[in-house]
C-alpha atoms as a printed R data frame, in Angstrom:
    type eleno elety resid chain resno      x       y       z
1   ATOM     1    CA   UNK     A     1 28.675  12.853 -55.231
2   ATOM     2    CA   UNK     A     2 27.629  10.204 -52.512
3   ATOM     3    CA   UNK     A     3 30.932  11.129 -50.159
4   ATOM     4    CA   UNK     A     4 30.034  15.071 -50.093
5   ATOM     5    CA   UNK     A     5 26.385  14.455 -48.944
6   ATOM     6    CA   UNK     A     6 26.998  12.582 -46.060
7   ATOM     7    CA   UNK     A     7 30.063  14.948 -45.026
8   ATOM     8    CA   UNK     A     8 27.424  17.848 -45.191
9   ATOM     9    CA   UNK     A     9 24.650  15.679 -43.565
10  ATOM    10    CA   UNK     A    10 27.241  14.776 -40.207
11  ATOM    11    CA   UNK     A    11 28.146  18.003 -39.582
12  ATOM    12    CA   UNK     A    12 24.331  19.293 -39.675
13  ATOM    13    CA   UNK     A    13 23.599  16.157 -37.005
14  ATOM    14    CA   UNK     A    14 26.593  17.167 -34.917
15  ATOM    15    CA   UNK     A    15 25.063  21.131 -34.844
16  ATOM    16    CA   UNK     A    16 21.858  20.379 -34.597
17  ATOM    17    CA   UNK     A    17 22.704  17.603 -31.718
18  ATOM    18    CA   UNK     A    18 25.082  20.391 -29.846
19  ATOM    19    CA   UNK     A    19 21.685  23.337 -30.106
20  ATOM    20    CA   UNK     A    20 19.395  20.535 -28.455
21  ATOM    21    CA   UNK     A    21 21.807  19.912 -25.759
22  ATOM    22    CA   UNK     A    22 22.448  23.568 -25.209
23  ATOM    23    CA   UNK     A    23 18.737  24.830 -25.885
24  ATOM    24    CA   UNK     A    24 17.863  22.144 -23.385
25  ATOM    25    CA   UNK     A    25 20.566  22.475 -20.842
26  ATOM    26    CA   UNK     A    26 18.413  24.084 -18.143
27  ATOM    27    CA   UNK     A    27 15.722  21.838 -19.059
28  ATOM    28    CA   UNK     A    28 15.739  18.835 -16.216
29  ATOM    29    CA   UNK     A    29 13.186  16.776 -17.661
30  ATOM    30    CA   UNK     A    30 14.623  17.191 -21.179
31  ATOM    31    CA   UNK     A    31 18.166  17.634 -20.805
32  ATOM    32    CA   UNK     A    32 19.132  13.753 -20.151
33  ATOM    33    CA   UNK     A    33 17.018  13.174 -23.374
34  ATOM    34    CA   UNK     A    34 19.121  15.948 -24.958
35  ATOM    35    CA   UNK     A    35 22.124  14.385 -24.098
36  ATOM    36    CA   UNK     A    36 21.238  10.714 -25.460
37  ATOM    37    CA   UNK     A    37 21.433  12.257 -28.860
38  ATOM    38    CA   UNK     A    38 25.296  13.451 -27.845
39  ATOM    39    CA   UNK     A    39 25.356   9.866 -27.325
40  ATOM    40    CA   UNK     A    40 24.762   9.188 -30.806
41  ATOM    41    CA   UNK     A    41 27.628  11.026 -32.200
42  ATOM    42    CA   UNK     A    42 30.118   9.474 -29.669
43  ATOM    43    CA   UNK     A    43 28.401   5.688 -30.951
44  ATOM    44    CA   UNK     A    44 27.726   6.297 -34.127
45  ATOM    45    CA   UNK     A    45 29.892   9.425 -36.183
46  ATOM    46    CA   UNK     A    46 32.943   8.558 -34.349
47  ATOM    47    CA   UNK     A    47 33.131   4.797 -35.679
48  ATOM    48    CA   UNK     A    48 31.898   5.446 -38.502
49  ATOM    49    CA   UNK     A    49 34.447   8.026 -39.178
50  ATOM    50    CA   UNK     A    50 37.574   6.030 -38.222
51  ATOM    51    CA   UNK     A    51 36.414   2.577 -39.162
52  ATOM    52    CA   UNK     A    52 33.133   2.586 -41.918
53  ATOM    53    CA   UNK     A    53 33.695   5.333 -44.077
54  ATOM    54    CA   UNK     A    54 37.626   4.141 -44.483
55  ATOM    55    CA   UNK     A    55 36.979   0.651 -45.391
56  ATOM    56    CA   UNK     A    56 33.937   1.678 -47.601
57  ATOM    57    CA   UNK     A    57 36.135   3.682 -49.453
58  ATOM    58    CA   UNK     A    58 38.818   0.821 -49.791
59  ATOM    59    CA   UNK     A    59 36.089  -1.222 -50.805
60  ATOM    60    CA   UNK     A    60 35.135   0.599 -53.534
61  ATOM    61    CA   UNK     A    61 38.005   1.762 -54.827
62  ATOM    62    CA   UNK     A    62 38.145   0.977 -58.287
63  ATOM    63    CA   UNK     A    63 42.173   0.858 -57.969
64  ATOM    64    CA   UNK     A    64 42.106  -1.699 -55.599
65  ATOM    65    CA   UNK     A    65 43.969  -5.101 -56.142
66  ATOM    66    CA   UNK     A    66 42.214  -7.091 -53.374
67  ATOM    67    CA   UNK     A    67 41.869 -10.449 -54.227
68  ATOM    68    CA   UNK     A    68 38.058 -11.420 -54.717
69  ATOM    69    CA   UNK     A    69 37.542 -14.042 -51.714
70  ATOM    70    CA   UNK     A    70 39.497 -10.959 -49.825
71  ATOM    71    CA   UNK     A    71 36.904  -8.262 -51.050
72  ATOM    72    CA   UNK     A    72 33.658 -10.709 -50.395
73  ATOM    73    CA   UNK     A    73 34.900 -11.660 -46.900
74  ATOM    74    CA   UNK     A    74 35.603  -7.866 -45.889
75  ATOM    75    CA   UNK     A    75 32.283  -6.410 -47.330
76  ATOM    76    CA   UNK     A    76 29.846  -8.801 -45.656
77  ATOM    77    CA   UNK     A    77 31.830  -7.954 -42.635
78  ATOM    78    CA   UNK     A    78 31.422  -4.319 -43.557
79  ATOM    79    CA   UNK     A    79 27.780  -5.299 -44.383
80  ATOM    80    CA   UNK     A    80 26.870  -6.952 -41.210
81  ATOM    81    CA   UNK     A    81 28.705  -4.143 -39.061
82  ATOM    82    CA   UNK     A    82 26.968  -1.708 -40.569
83  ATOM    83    CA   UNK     A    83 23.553  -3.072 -39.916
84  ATOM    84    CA   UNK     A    84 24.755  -3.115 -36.370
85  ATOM    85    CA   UNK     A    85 25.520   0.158 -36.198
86  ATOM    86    CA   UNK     A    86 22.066   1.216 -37.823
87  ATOM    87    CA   UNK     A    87 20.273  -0.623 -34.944
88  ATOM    88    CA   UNK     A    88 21.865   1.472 -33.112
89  ATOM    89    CA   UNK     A    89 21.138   4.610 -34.865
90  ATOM    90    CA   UNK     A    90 17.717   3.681 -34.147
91  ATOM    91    CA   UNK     A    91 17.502   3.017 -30.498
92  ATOM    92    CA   UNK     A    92 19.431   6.532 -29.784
93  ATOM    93    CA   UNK     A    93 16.654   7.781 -32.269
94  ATOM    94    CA   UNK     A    94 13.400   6.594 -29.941
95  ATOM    95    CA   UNK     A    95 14.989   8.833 -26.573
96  ATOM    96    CA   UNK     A    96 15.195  11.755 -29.015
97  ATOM    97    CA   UNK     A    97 11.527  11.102 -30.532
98  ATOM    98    CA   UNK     A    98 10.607  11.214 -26.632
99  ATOM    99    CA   UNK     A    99 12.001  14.342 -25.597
100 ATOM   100    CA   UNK     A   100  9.437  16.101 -28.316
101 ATOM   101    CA   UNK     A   101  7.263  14.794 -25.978
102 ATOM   102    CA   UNK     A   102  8.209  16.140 -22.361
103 ATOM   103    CA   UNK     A   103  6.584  18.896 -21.154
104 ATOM   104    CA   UNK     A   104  9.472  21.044 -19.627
C-alpha cells in the first residue's frame, strides 16, 4: 500500500534530518548545511501534509462524486503544484549533497 510507504519514508527523513542537525550542531562549517535540510521538512513535509496528501486522497477516492471538468481542473492543479514542490525538494537536496563535502 502506496499511503503506508510514504508515512514510513517521512518519518525516517524527519529522524534522519533531526541526527544531522544534532550530530552536526557543534560543527560551524556544517551546521548551517545541517540546518537547510530542517528547512526541507518545514517547505516540503509540512505542505505536503496539510495540503498534497489531502487532496491526493480526495482525488482518488473512488467514492468521490466530483464532477469530471471539477476532477481535471483540480488534478492538473495538484499536478503542477506538485512539480513545484519537487523543484524544491531538489534545491534543499544540493546544500545537503554539500555538507558531505565540508571538512569540519
Amino acid at each position: 500500500m502506496p499511503q503506508r510507504f510514504w508515512i514510513v519514508i517521512h518519518h525516517v527523513i524527519i529522524v534522519m534530518i533531526l541526527a544531522a542537525v544534532a550530530t552536526n550542531w557543534n560543527n560551524v562549517a556544517r551546521n548551517p548545511i545541517a540546518l537547510t535540510g530542517a528547512g526541507y521538512v518545514l517547505a516540503v513535509l509540512v505542505p505536503t501534509a496539510i495540503w498534497f496528501v489531502p487532496r491526493l486522497l480526495r482525488l482518488t477516492d473512488p467514492d468521490n462524486d466530483m464532477p469530471a471538468d471539477v476532477w481535471r481542473r483540480r488534478s492538473k492543479l495538484w499536478e503542477r503544484l506538485s512539480l513545484v514542490r519537487g523543484a524544491v525538494v531538489i534545491a534543499l537536496i544540493i546544500p545537503l549533497l554539500v555538507a558531505v563535502e565540508v571538512r569540519a
